[in-house]
JSON list of N, CA and C in Angstrom, two decimals:
[
{"chain": "A", "resi": 18, "resn": "UNK", "atom": "N", "xyz": [-101.09, -28.57, 31.54]},
{"chain": "A", "resi": 18, "resn": "UNK", "atom": "CA", "xyz": [-101.73, -28.37, 29.98]},
{"chain": "A", "resi": 18, "resn": "UNK", "atom": "C", "xyz": [-103.69, -28.16, 29.68]},
{"chain": "A", "resi": 19, "resn": "UNK", "atom": "N", "xyz": [-103.26, -27.22, 29.00]},
{"chain": "A", "resi": 19, "resn": "UNK", "atom": "CA", "xyz": [-104.96, -26.59, 29.03]},
{"chain": "A", "resi": 19, "resn": "UNK", "atom": "C", "xyz": [-105.72, -28.22, 27.54]},
{"chain": "A", "resi": 20, "resn": "UNK", "atom": "N", "xyz": [-106.47, -27.79, 28.43]},
{"chain": "A", "resi": 20, "resn": "UNK", "atom": "CA", "xyz": [-107.50, -29.37, 27.61]},
{"chain": "A", "resi": 20, "resn": "UNK", "atom": "C", "xyz": [-107.60, -28.65, 26.06]},
{"chain": "A", "resi": 21, "resn": "UNK", "atom": "N", "xyz": [-107.68, -27.45, 25.15]},
{"chain": "A", "resi": 21, "resn": "UNK", "atom": "CA", "xyz": [-107.10, -27.58, 23.78]},
{"chain": "A", "resi": 21, "resn": "UNK", "atom": "C", "xyz": [-106.04, -27.97, 23.39]},
{"chain": "A", "resi": 22, "resn": "UNK", "atom": "N", "xyz": [-104.71, -27.37, 24.41]},
{"chain": "A", "resi": 22, "resn": "UNK", "atom": "CA", "xyz": [-104.08, -28.03, 23.91]},
{"chain": "A", "resi": 22, "resn": "UNK", "atom": "C", "xyz": [-103.19, -29.76, 24.12]},
{"chain": "A", "resi": 23, "resn": "UNK", "atom": "N", "xyz": [-104.02, -29.89, 24.89]},
{"chain": "A", "resi": 23, "resn": "UNK", "atom": "CA", "xyz": [-103.90, -31.60, 25.23]},
{"chain": "A", "resi": 23, "resn": "UNK", "atom": "C", "xyz": [-104.71, -32.52, 23.90]},
{"chain": "A", "resi": 24, "resn": "UNK", "atom": "N", "xyz": [-106.05, -31.59, 23.93]},
{"chain": "A", "resi": 24, "resn": "UNK", "atom": "CA", "xyz": [-106.66, -32.43, 23.00]},
{"chain": "A", "resi": 24, "resn": "UNK", "atom": "C", "xyz": [-105.88, -32.07, 20.98]},
{"chain": "A", "resi": 25, "resn": "UNK", "atom": "N", "xyz": [-105.27, -31.06, 21.21]},
{"chain": "A", "resi": 25, "resn": "UNK", "atom": "CA", "xyz": [-104.54, -31.36, 19.84]},
{"chain": "A", "resi": 25, "resn": "UNK", "atom": "C", "xyz": [-103.02, -32.03, 19.79]},
{"chain": "A", "resi": 26, "resn": "UNK", "atom": "N", "xyz": [-102.68, -31.83, 21.04]},
{"chain": "A", "resi": 26, "resn": "UNK", "atom": "CA", "xyz": [-101.36, -32.98, 21.15]},
{"chain": "A", "resi": 26, "resn": "UNK", "atom": "C", "xyz": [-101.81, -34.57, 20.86]},
{"chain": "A", "resi": 27, "resn": "UNK", "atom": "N", "xyz": [-103.10, -34.58, 21.58]},
{"chain": "A", "resi": 27, "resn": "UNK", "atom": "CA", "xyz": [-103.67, -36.24, 20.99]},
{"chain": "A", "resi": 27, "resn": "UNK", "atom": "C", "xyz": [-103.56, -36.57, 20.14]},
{"chain": "A", "resi": 28, "resn": "UNK", "atom": "N", "xyz": [-104.44, -35.79, 19.23]},
{"chain": "A", "resi": 28, "resn": "UNK", "atom": "CA", "xyz": [-104.97, -35.47, 17.93]},
{"chain": "A", "resi": 28, "resn": "UNK", "atom": "C", "xyz": [-103.50, -35.77, 16.82]},
{"chain": "A", "resi": 29, "resn": "UNK", "atom": "N", "xyz": [-102.57, -34.80, 17.45]},
{"chain": "A", "resi": 29, "resn": "UNK", "atom": "CA", "xyz": [-101.39, -35.44, 16.54]},
{"chain": "A", "resi": 29, "resn": "UNK", "atom": "C", "xyz": [-100.85, -36.45, 16.84]},
{"chain": "A", "resi": 30, "resn": "UNK", "atom": "N", "xyz": [-100.38, -36.74, 17.79]},
{"chain": "A", "resi": 30, "resn": "UNK", "atom": "CA", "xyz": [-100.13, -38.44, 18.40]},
{"chain": "A", "resi": 30, "resn": "UNK", "atom": "C", "xyz": [-101.33, -39.64, 17.19]},
{"chain": "A", "resi": 31, "resn": "UNK", "atom": "N", "xyz": [-102.11, -39.36, 17.67]},
{"chain": "A", "resi": 31, "resn": "UNK", "atom": "CA", "xyz": [-103.09, -40.38, 16.81]},
{"chain": "A", "resi": 31, "resn": "UNK", "atom": "C", "xyz": [-102.76, -40.34, 15.15]},
{"chain": "A", "resi": 32, "resn": "UNK", "atom": "N", "xyz": [-102.64, -39.11, 15.13]},
{"chain": "A", "resi": 32, "resn": "UNK", "atom": "CA", "xyz": [-102.34, -38.65, 13.53]},
{"chain": "A", "resi": 32, "resn": "UNK", "atom": "C", "xyz": [-100.91, -39.35, 12.72]},
{"chain": "A", "resi": 33, "resn": "UNK", "atom": "N", "xyz": [-100.05, -39.27, 13.90]},
{"chain": "A", "resi": 33, "resn": "UNK", "atom": "CA", "xyz": [-98.69, -39.89, 13.34]},
{"chain": "A", "resi": 33, "resn": "UNK", "atom": "C", "xyz": [-98.36, -41.46, 13.74]},
{"chain": "A", "resi": 34, "resn": "UNK", "atom": "N", "xyz": [-99.32, -41.93, 14.37]},
{"chain": "A", "resi": 34, "resn": "UNK", "atom": "CA", "xyz": [-99.34, -43.07, 14.78]},
{"chain": "A", "resi": 34, "resn": "UNK", "atom": "C", "xyz": [-100.30, -43.95, 13.52]},
{"chain": "A", "resi": 35, "resn": "UNK", "atom": "N", "xyz": [-101.31, -42.87, 13.03]},
{"chain": "A", "resi": 35, "resn": "UNK", "atom": "CA", "xyz": [-101.99, -43.51, 11.85]},
{"chain": "A", "resi": 35, "resn": "UNK", "atom": "C", "xyz": [-100.55, -43.74, 10.60]},
{"chain": "A", "resi": 36, "resn": "UNK", "atom": "N", "xyz": [-100.04, -42.75, 10.67]},
{"chain": "A", "resi": 36, "resn": "UNK", "atom": "CA", "xyz": [-99.27, -42.71, 9.38]},
{"chain": "A", "resi": 36, "resn": "UNK", "atom": "C", "xyz": [-98.21, -43.72, 9.70]},
{"chain": "A", "resi": 37, "resn": "UNK", "atom": "N", "xyz": [-97.61, -44.25, 10.70]},
{"chain": "A", "resi": 37, "resn": "UNK", "atom": "CA", "xyz": [-96.74, -45.45, 10.98]},
{"chain": "A", "resi": 37, "resn": "UNK", "atom": "C", "xyz": [-97.40, -46.45, 10.88]},
{"chain": "A", "resi": 38, "resn": "UNK", "atom": "N", "xyz": [-98.80, -46.55, 11.31]},
{"chain": "A", "resi": 38, "resn": "UNK", "atom": "CA", "xyz": [-99.61, -47.91, 10.71]},
{"chain": "A", "resi": 38, "resn": "UNK", "atom": "C", "xyz": [-99.33, -48.55, 9.37]},
{"chain": "A", "resi": 39, "resn": "UNK", "atom": "N", "xyz": [-99.60, -47.21, 8.52]},
{"chain": "A", "resi": 39, "resn": "UNK", "atom": "CA", "xyz": [-100.01, -47.43, 7.23]},
{"chain": "A", "resi": 39, "resn": "UNK", "atom": "C", "xyz": [-98.39, -47.88, 6.43]},
{"chain": "A", "resi": 40, "resn": "UNK", "atom": "N", "xyz": [-97.38, -47.11, 6.86]},
{"chain": "A", "resi": 40, "resn": "UNK", "atom": "CA", "xyz": [-96.41, -47.97, 6.41]},
{"chain": "A", "resi": 40, "resn": "UNK", "atom": "C", "xyz": [-96.04, -48.73, 6.81]},
{"chain": "A", "resi": 41, "resn": "UNK", "atom": "N", "xyz": [-95.88, -49.36, 8.26]},
{"chain": "A", "resi": 41, "resn": "UNK", "atom": "CA", "xyz": [-95.88, -50.78, 8.88]},
{"chain": "A", "resi": 41, "resn": "UNK", "atom": "C", "xyz": [-96.59, -52.08, 7.90]},
{"chain": "A", "resi": 42, "resn": "UNK", "atom": "N", "xyz": [-98.02, -51.13, 7.51]},
{"chain": "A", "resi": 42, "resn": "UNK", "atom": "CA", "xyz": [-98.95, -52.06, 7.07]},
{"chain": "A", "resi": 42, "resn": "UNK", "atom": "C", "xyz": [-98.09, -52.58, 5.60]},
{"chain": "A", "resi": 43, "resn": "UNK", "atom": "N", "xyz": [-97.80, -51.58, 4.65]},
{"chain": "A", "resi": 43, "resn": "UNK", "atom": "CA", "xyz": [-97.28, -51.64, 3.56]},
{"chain": "A", "resi": 43, "resn": "UNK", "atom": "C", "xyz": [-95.70, -52.55, 3.45]},
{"chain": "A", "resi": 44, "resn": "UNK", "atom": "N", "xyz": [-95.14, -51.80, 4.09]},
{"chain": "A", "resi": 44, "resn": "UNK", "atom": "CA", "xyz": [-93.90, -52.92, 4.08]},
{"chain": "A", "resi": 44, "resn": "UNK", "atom": "C", "xyz": [-94.20, -54.48, 4.79]},
{"chain": "A", "resi": 45, "resn": "UNK", "atom": "N", "xyz": [-95.52, -54.21, 5.87]},
{"chain": "A", "resi": 45, "resn": "UNK", "atom": "CA", "xyz": [-95.40, -56.08, 6.05]},
{"chain": "A", "resi": 45, "resn": "UNK", "atom": "C", "xyz": [-95.57, -56.81, 4.81]},
{"chain": "A", "resi": 46, "resn": "UNK", "atom": "N", "xyz": [-96.61, -56.18, 3.80]},
{"chain": "A", "resi": 46, "resn": "UNK", "atom": "CA", "xyz": [-97.17, -56.75, 2.71]},
{"chain": "A", "resi": 46, "resn": "UNK", "atom": "C", "xyz": [-96.12, -56.91, 1.74]},
{"chain": "A", "resi": 47, "resn": "UNK", "atom": "N", "xyz": [-95.43, -55.98, 1.44]},
{"chain": "A", "resi": 47, "resn": "UNK", "atom": "CA", "xyz": [-93.87, -56.32, 0.55]},
{"chain": "A", "resi": 47, "resn": "UNK", "atom": "C", "xyz": [-93.58, -57.37, 1.12]},
{"chain": "A", "resi": 48, "resn": "UNK", "atom": "N", "xyz": [-92.84, -57.23, 2.46]},
{"chain": "A", "resi": 48, "resn": "UNK", "atom": "CA", "xyz": [-92.07, -58.44, 2.51]},
{"chain": "A", "resi": 48, "resn": "UNK", "atom": "C", "xyz": [-92.91, -59.84, 3.13]},
{"chain": "A", "resi": 49, "resn": "UNK", "atom": "N", "xyz": [-93.55, -60.16, 3.21]},
{"chain": "A", "resi": 49, "resn": "UNK", "atom": "CA", "xyz": [-94.27, -61.23, 2.64]},
{"chain": "A", "resi": 49, "resn": "UNK", "atom": "C", "xyz": [-94.74, -61.60, 1.17]},
{"chain": "A", "resi": 50, "resn": "UNK", "atom": "N", "xyz": [-94.69, -60.73, 0.74]},
{"chain": "A", "resi": 50, "resn": "UNK", "atom": "CA", "xyz": [-94.51, -60.76, -1.11]},
{"chain": "A", "resi": 50, "resn": "UNK", "atom": "C", "xyz": [-93.23, -61.56, -1.25]},
{"chain": "A", "resi": 51, "resn": "UNK", "atom": "N", "xyz": [-92.14, -60.85, -0.97]},
{"chain": "A", "resi": 51, "resn": "UNK", "atom": "CA", "xyz": [-90.98, -60.93, -1.00]},
{"chain": "A", "resi": 51, "resn": "UNK", "atom": "C", "xyz": [-90.57, -62.82, -0.61]},
{"chain": "A", "resi": 52, "resn": "UNK", "atom": "N", "xyz": [-91.17, -63.02, 0.62]},
{"chain": "A", "resi": 52, "resn": "UNK", "atom": "CA", "xyz": [-90.85, -64.26, 1.15]},
{"chain": "A", "resi": 52, "resn": "UNK", "atom": "C", "xyz": [-91.80, -65.35, -0.05]},
{"chain": "A", "resi": 53, "resn": "UNK", "atom": "N", "xyz": [-92.85, -65.21, -0.42]},
{"chain": "A", "resi": 53, "resn": "UNK", "atom": "CA", "xyz": [-93.26, -66.04, -1.36]},
{"chain": "A", "resi": 53, "resn": "UNK", "atom": "C", "xyz": [-92.72, -65.72, -2.85]},
{"chain": "A", "resi": 54, "resn": "UNK", "atom": "N", "xyz": [-92.23, -64.78, -3.28]},
{"chain": "A", "resi": 54, "resn": "UNK", "atom": "CA", "xyz": [-91.25, -64.93, -4.46]},
{"chain": "A", "resi": 54, "resn": "UNK", "atom": "C", "xyz": [-89.94, -65.87, -4.39]},
{"chain": "A", "resi": 55, "resn": "UNK", "atom": "N", "xyz": [-89.23, -65.60, -3.22]},
{"chain": "A", "resi": 55, "resn": "UNK", "atom": "CA", "xyz": [-87.85, -66.10, -2.75]},
{"chain": "A", "resi": 55, "resn": "UNK", "atom": "C", "xyz": [-87.71, -67.77, -2.57]},
{"chain": "A", "resi": 56, "resn": "UNK", "atom": "N", "xyz": [-89.13, -67.79, -2.06]},
{"chain": "A", "resi": 56, "resn": "UNK", "atom": "CA", "xyz": [-89.48, -69.51, -1.50]},
{"chain": "A", "resi": 56, "resn": "UNK", "atom": "C", "xyz": [-89.41, -70.52, -2.99]},
{"chain": "A", "resi": 57, "resn": "UNK", "atom": "N", "xyz": [-90.52, -69.67, -3.85]},
{"chain": "A", "resi": 57, "resn": "UNK", "atom": "CA", "xyz": [-90.69, -70.67, -5.25]},
{"chain": "A", "resi": 57, "resn": "UNK", "atom": "C", "xyz": [-89.48, -70.09, -6.05]},
{"chain": "A", "resi": 58, "resn": "UNK", "atom": "N", "xyz": [-88.34, -69.77, -5.46]},
{"chain": "A", "resi": 58, "resn": "UNK", "atom": "CA", "xyz": [-86.85, -69.82, -6.62]},
{"chain": "A", "resi": 58, "resn": "UNK", "atom": "C", "xyz": [-86.27, -71.06, -6.17]},
{"chain": "A", "resi": 59, "resn": "UNK", "atom": "N", "xyz": [-86.28, -71.45, -5.35]},
{"chain": "A", "resi": 59, "resn": "UNK", "atom": "CA", "xyz": [-85.76, -73.32, -4.98]},
{"chain": "A", "resi": 59, "resn": "UNK", "atom": "C", "xyz": [-84.12, -73.08, -4.67]},
{"chain": "A", "resi": 60, "resn": "UNK", "atom": "N", "xyz": [-83.64, -71.85, -4.03]},
{"chain": "A", "resi": 60, "resn": "UNK", "atom": "CA", "xyz": [-82.04, -71.88, -4.30]},
{"chain": "A", "resi": 60, "resn": "UNK", "atom": "C", "xyz": [-82.23, -71.64, -2.22]},
{"chain": "A", "resi": 61, "resn": "UNK", "atom": "N", "xyz": [-81.01, -72.84, -1.87]},
{"chain": "A", "resi": 61, "resn": "UNK", "atom": "CA", "xyz": [-81.05, -72.60, -0.29]},
{"chain": "A", "resi": 61, "resn": "UNK", "atom": "C", "xyz": [-80.42, -71.03, 0.23]},
{"chain": "A", "resi": 62, "resn": "UNK", "atom": "N", "xyz": [-80.18, -70.14, -0.75]},
{"chain": "A", "resi": 62, "resn": "UNK", "atom": "CA", "xyz": [-79.55, -69.37, 0.26]},
{"chain": "A", "resi": 62, "resn": "UNK", "atom": "C", "xyz": [-80.26, -68.38, -0.06]},
{"chain": "A", "resi": 63, "resn": "UNK", "atom": "N", "xyz": [-81.66, -68.32, -0.82]},
{"chain": "A", "resi": 63, "resn": "UNK", "atom": "CA", "xyz": [-82.68, -67.50, -1.27]},
{"chain": "A", "resi": 63, "resn": "UNK", "atom": "C", "xyz": [-83.88, -67.76, -0.25]},
{"chain": "A", "resi": 64, "resn": "UNK", "atom": "N", "xyz": [-83.69, -69.41, 0.27]},
{"chain": "A", "resi": 64, "resn": "UNK", "atom": "CA", "xyz": [-84.50, -69.53, 0.95]},
{"chain": "A", "resi": 64, "resn": "UNK", "atom": "C", "xyz": [-84.31, -68.72, 2.60]},
{"chain": "A", "resi": 65, "resn": "UNK", "atom": "N", "xyz": [-83.14, -68.73, 2.65]},
{"chain": "A", "resi": 65, "resn": "UNK", "atom": "CA", "xyz": [-82.78, -68.01, 4.15]},
{"chain": "A", "resi": 65, "resn": "UNK", "atom": "C", "xyz": [-83.00, -66.78, 3.98]},
{"chain": "A", "resi": 66, "resn": "UNK", "atom": "N", "xyz": [-82.95, -66.02, 2.89]},
{"chain": "A", "resi": 66, "resn": "UNK", "atom": "CA", "xyz": [-83.45, -64.71, 2.78]},
{"chain": "A", "resi": 66, "resn": "UNK", "atom": "C", "xyz": [-84.98, -64.35, 2.85]},
{"chain": "A", "resi": 67, "resn": "UNK", "atom": "N", "xyz": [-85.54, -65.47, 2.47]},
{"chain": "A", "resi": 67, "resn": "UNK", "atom": "CA", "xyz": [-87.29, -65.72, 2.61]},
{"chain": "A", "resi": 67, "resn": "UNK", "atom": "C", "xyz": [-87.50, -65.64, 4.44]},
{"chain": "A", "resi": 68, "resn": "UNK", "atom": "N", "xyz": [-86.65, -66.21, 4.60]},
{"chain": "A", "resi": 68, "resn": "UNK", "atom": "CA", "xyz": [-86.97, -66.67, 6.41]},
{"chain": "A", "resi": 68, "resn": "UNK", "atom": "C", "xyz": [-86.91, -65.53, 6.88]},
{"chain": "A", "resi": 69, "resn": "UNK", "atom": "N", "xyz": [-86.26, -64.52, 6.78]},
{"chain": "A", "resi": 69, "resn": "UNK", "atom": "CA", "xyz": [-85.76, -63.64, 7.25]},
{"chain": "A", "resi": 69, "resn": "UNK", "atom": "C", "xyz": [-86.90, -62.32, 6.69]},
{"chain": "A", "resi": 70, "resn": "UNK", "atom": "N", "xyz": [-87.49, -62.36, 5.35]},
{"chain": "A", "resi": 70, "resn": "UNK", "atom": "CA", "xyz": [-88.46, -61.19, 4.93]},
{"chain": "A", "resi": 70, "resn": "UNK", "atom": "C", "xyz": [-89.25, -61.39, 5.85]},
{"chain": "A", "resi": 71, "resn": "UNK", "atom": "N", "xyz": [-89.79, -63.10, 6.28]},
{"chain": "A", "resi": 71, "resn": "UNK", "atom": "CA", "xyz": [-91.03, -63.37, 6.82]},
{"chain": "A", "resi": 71, "resn": "UNK", "atom": "C", "xyz": [-90.99, -63.12, 8.20]},
{"chain": "A", "resi": 72, "resn": "UNK", "atom": "N", "xyz": [-89.42, -62.87, 8.45]},
{"chain": "A", "resi": 72, "resn": "UNK", "atom": "CA", "xyz": [-89.36, -62.58, 10.07]},
{"chain": "A", "resi": 72, "resn": "UNK", "atom": "C", "xyz": [-89.98, -60.79, 10.40]},
{"chain": "A", "resi": 73, "resn": "UNK", "atom": "N", "xyz": [-89.31, -60.28, 9.35]},
{"chain": "A", "resi": 73, "resn": "UNK", "atom": "CA", "xyz": [-89.55, -58.70, 8.87]},
{"chain": "A", "resi": 73, "resn": "UNK", "atom": "C", "xyz": [-90.94, -58.69, 9.25]},
{"chain": "A", "resi": 74, "resn": "UNK", "atom": "N", "xyz": [-91.27, -59.40, 7.88]},
{"chain": "A", "resi": 74, "resn": "UNK", "atom": "CA", "xyz": [-92.86, -59.01, 8.38]},
{"chain": "A", "resi": 74, "resn": "UNK", "atom": "C", "xyz": [-94.09, -59.09, 9.20]},
{"chain": "A", "resi": 75, "resn": "UNK", "atom": "N", "xyz": [-93.26, -60.37, 9.85]},
{"chain": "A", "resi": 75, "resn": "UNK", "atom": "CA", "xyz": [-94.21, -60.35, 11.02]},
{"chain": "A", "resi": 75, "resn": "UNK", "atom": "C", "xyz": [-93.92, -59.02, 12.26]},
{"chain": "A", "resi": 76, "resn": "UNK", "atom": "N", "xyz": [-92.54, -59.02, 12.31]},
{"chain": "A", "resi": 76, "resn": "UNK", "atom": "CA", "xyz": [-92.14, -57.76, 13.15]},
{"chain": "A", "resi": 76, "resn": "UNK", "atom": "C", "xyz": [-93.04, -56.20, 12.90]},
{"chain": "A", "resi": 77, "resn": "UNK", "atom": "N", "xyz": [-93.01, -56.19, 11.69]},
{"chain": "A", "resi": 77, "resn": "UNK", "atom": "CA", "xyz": [-93.58, -55.04, 11.01]},
{"chain": "A", "resi": 77, "resn": "UNK", "atom": "C", "xyz": [-95.29, -55.10, 11.22]},
{"chain": "A", "resi": 78, "resn": "UNK", "atom": "N", "xyz": [-95.77, -56.50, 11.33]},
{"chain": "A", "resi": 78, "resn": "UNK", "atom": "CA", "xyz": [-97.38, -56.22, 11.51]},
{"chain": "A", "resi": 78, "resn": "UNK", "atom": "C", "xyz": [-97.61, -56.27, 13.05]},
{"chain": "A", "resi": 79, "resn": "UNK", "atom": "N", "xyz": [-96.69, -56.36, 13.76]},
{"chain": "A", "resi": 79, "resn": "UNK", "atom": "CA", "xyz": [-96.33, -56.31, 15.55]},
{"chain": "A", "resi": 79, "resn": "UNK", "atom": "C", "xyz": [-96.73, -54.97, 15.79]},
{"chain": "A", "resi": 80, "resn": "UNK", "atom": "N", "xyz": [-96.12, -54.02, 14.74]},
{"chain": "A", "resi": 80, "resn": "UNK", "atom": "CA", "xyz": [-95.58, -52.78, 14.51]},
{"chain": "A", "resi": 80, "resn": "UNK", "atom": "C", "xyz": [-97.07, -52.23, 14.65]},
{"chain": "A", "resi": 81, "resn": "UNK", "atom": "N", "xyz": [-97.64, -52.38, 13.42]},
{"chain": "A", "resi": 81, "resn": "UNK", "atom": "CA", "xyz": [-99.05, -52.29, 13.50]},
{"chain": "A", "resi": 81, "resn": "UNK", "atom": "C", "xyz": [-99.90, -52.43, 14.13]},
{"chain": "A", "resi": 82, "resn": "UNK", "atom": "N", "xyz": [-99.73, -53.14, 14.96]},
{"chain": "A", "resi": 82, "resn": "UNK", "atom": "CA", "xyz": [-100.84, -53.43, 15.35]},
{"chain": "A", "resi": 82, "resn": "UNK", "atom": "C", "xyz": [-100.63, -53.02, 16.71]},
{"chain": "A", "resi": 83, "resn": "UNK", "atom": "N", "xyz": [-99.48, -52.46, 17.50]},
{"chain": "A", "resi": 83, "resn": "UNK", "atom": "CA", "xyz": [-99.24, -51.88, 18.34]},
{"chain": "A", "resi": 83, "resn": "UNK", "atom": "C", "xyz": [-99.53, -50.41, 17.89]},
{"chain": "A", "resi": 84, "resn": "UNK", "atom": "N", "xyz": [-99.67, -49.79, 16.99]},
{"chain": "A", "resi": 84, "resn": "UNK", "atom": "CA", "xyz": [-99.77, -48.37, 16.80]},
{"chain": "A", "resi": 84, "resn": "UNK", "atom": "C", "xyz": [-101.43, -48.26, 16.77]},
{"chain": "A", "resi": 85, "resn": "UNK", "atom": "N", "xyz": [-102.12, -49.02, 16.42]},
{"chain": "A", "resi": 85, "resn": "UNK", "atom": "CA", "xyz": [-103.85, -49.62, 16.22]},
{"chain": "A", "resi": 85, "resn": "UNK", "atom": "C", "xyz": [-103.99, -49.25, 17.67]},
{"chain": "A", "resi": 86, "resn": "UNK", "atom": "N", "xyz": [-103.70, -50.12, 18.55]},
{"chain": "A", "resi": 86, "resn": "UNK", "atom": "CA", "xyz": [-104.07, -50.32, 20.26]},
{"chain": "A", "resi": 86, "resn": "UNK", "atom": "C", "xyz": [-103.68, -49.07, 20.51]},
{"chain": "A", "resi": 87, "resn": "UNK", "atom": "N", "xyz": [-102.60, -48.14, 20.38]},
{"chain": "A", "resi": 87, "resn": "UNK", "atom": "CA", "xyz": [-102.32, -46.80, 20.88]},
{"chain": "A", "resi": 87, "resn": "UNK", "atom": "C", "xyz": [-103.24, -45.40, 20.39]},
{"chain": "A", "resi": 88, "resn": "UNK", "atom": "N", "xyz": [-103.49, -46.02, 19.13]},
{"chain": "A", "resi": 88, "resn": "UNK", "atom": "CA", "xyz": [-104.64, -44.82, 18.65]},
{"chain": "A", "resi": 88, "resn": "UNK", "atom": "C", "xyz": [-105.91, -45.10, 19.45]},
{"chain": "A", "resi": 89, "resn": "UNK", "atom": "N", "xyz": [-106.05, -45.95, 19.31]},
{"chain": "A", "resi": 89, "resn": "UNK", "atom": "CA", "xyz": [-107.27, -46.38, 20.46]},
{"chain": "A", "resi": 89, "resn": "UNK", "atom": "C", "xyz": [-107.72, -46.09, 21.42]},
{"chain": "A", "resi": 90, "resn": "UNK", "atom": "N", "xyz": [-106.28, -46.02, 21.91]},
{"chain": "A", "resi": 90, "resn": "UNK", "atom": "CA", "xyz": [-106.23, -45.63, 23.65]},
{"chain": "A", "resi": 90, "resn": "UNK", "atom": "C", "xyz": [-106.40, -43.81, 23.43]},
{"chain": "A", "resi": 91, "resn": "UNK", "atom": "N", "xyz": [-105.18, -43.25, 22.48]},
{"chain": "A", "resi": 91, "resn": "UNK", "atom": "CA", "xyz": [-105.29, -41.43, 22.23]},
{"chain": "A", "resi": 91, "resn": "UNK", "atom": "C", "xyz": [-106.83, -41.14, 22.29]},
{"chain": "A", "resi": 92, "resn": "UNK", "atom": "N", "xyz": [-107.66, -42.32, 21.27]},
{"chain": "A", "resi": 92, "resn": "UNK", "atom": "CA", "xyz": [-109.32, -41.90, 21.08]},
{"chain": "A", "resi": 92, "resn": "UNK", "atom": "C", "xyz": [-110.17, -41.57, 22.14]},
{"chain": "A", "resi": 93, "resn": "UNK", "atom": "N", "xyz": [-110.03, -42.93, 23.03]},
{"chain": "A", "resi": 93, "resn": "UNK", "atom": "CA", "xyz": [-110.55, -42.70, 24.53]},
{"chain": "A", "resi": 93, "resn": "UNK", "atom": "C", "xyz": [-110.28, -41.41, 24.90]},
{"chain": "A", "resi": 94, "resn": "UNK", "atom": "N", "xyz": [-109.06, -41.12, 25.02]},
{"chain": "A", "resi": 94, "resn": "UNK", "atom": "CA", "xyz": [-108.64, -40.05, 26.10]},
{"chain": "A", "resi": 94, "resn": "UNK", "atom": "C", "xyz": [-108.99, -38.94, 25.41]},
{"chain": "A", "resi": 95, "resn": "UNK", "atom": "N", "xyz": [-108.88, -38.78, 24.28]},
{"chain": "A", "resi": 95, "resn": "UNK", "atom": "CA", "xyz": [-109.84, -37.82, 23.72]},
{"chain": "A", "resi": 95, "resn": "UNK", "atom": "C", "xyz": [-111.05, -37.34, 24.14]},
{"chain": "A", "resi": 96, "resn": "UNK", "atom": "N", "xyz": [-112.05, -38.53, 23.87]},
{"chain": "A", "resi": 96, "resn": "UNK", "atom": "CA", "xyz": [-113.36, -38.55, 24.07]},
{"chain": "A", "resi": 96, "resn": "UNK", "atom": "C", "xyz": [-113.77, -38.54, 25.47]},
{"chain": "A", "resi": 97, "resn": "UNK", "atom": "N", "xyz": [-112.45, -38.49, 26.06]},
{"chain": "A", "resi": 97, "resn": "UNK", "atom": "CA", "xyz": [-113.10, -38.27, 27.83]},
{"chain": "A", "resi": 97, "resn": "UNK", "atom": "C", "xyz": [-112.73, -37.12, 27.99]},
{"chain": "A", "resi": 98, "resn": "UNK", "atom": "N", "xyz": [-112.17, -35.95, 27.36]},
{"chain": "A", "resi": 98, "resn": "UNK", "atom": "CA", "xyz": [-111.63, -34.58, 27.54]},
{"chain": "A", "resi": 98, "resn": "UNK", "atom": "C", "xyz": [-112.33, -34.01, 26.56]},
{"chain": "A", "resi": 99, "resn": "UNK", "atom": "N", "xyz": [-113.67, -34.82, 26.01]},
{"chain": "A", "resi": 99, "resn": "UNK", "atom": "CA", "xyz": [-114.63, -33.50, 25.63]},
{"chain": "A", "resi": 99, "resn": "UNK", "atom": "C", "xyz": [-113.97, -33.29, 24.17]}
]
């Protein structure tokens, strides 16, 4: 794979990871708000749903962090290859 093609591929991957990171961050924020809203309603069934929302928010937060780490690694590779 030639340098230009490699650089273009890495740039594309970084861009897509940034998009995933943004979506995951937004969804995580929404899920966290759902958790807060549901726990304030005082219903046991809604509290159970709230716990699931909190778990989803954490998992989305992890996806966001993975994307950030991968994007940083891609940036390092791009910098090393000129």
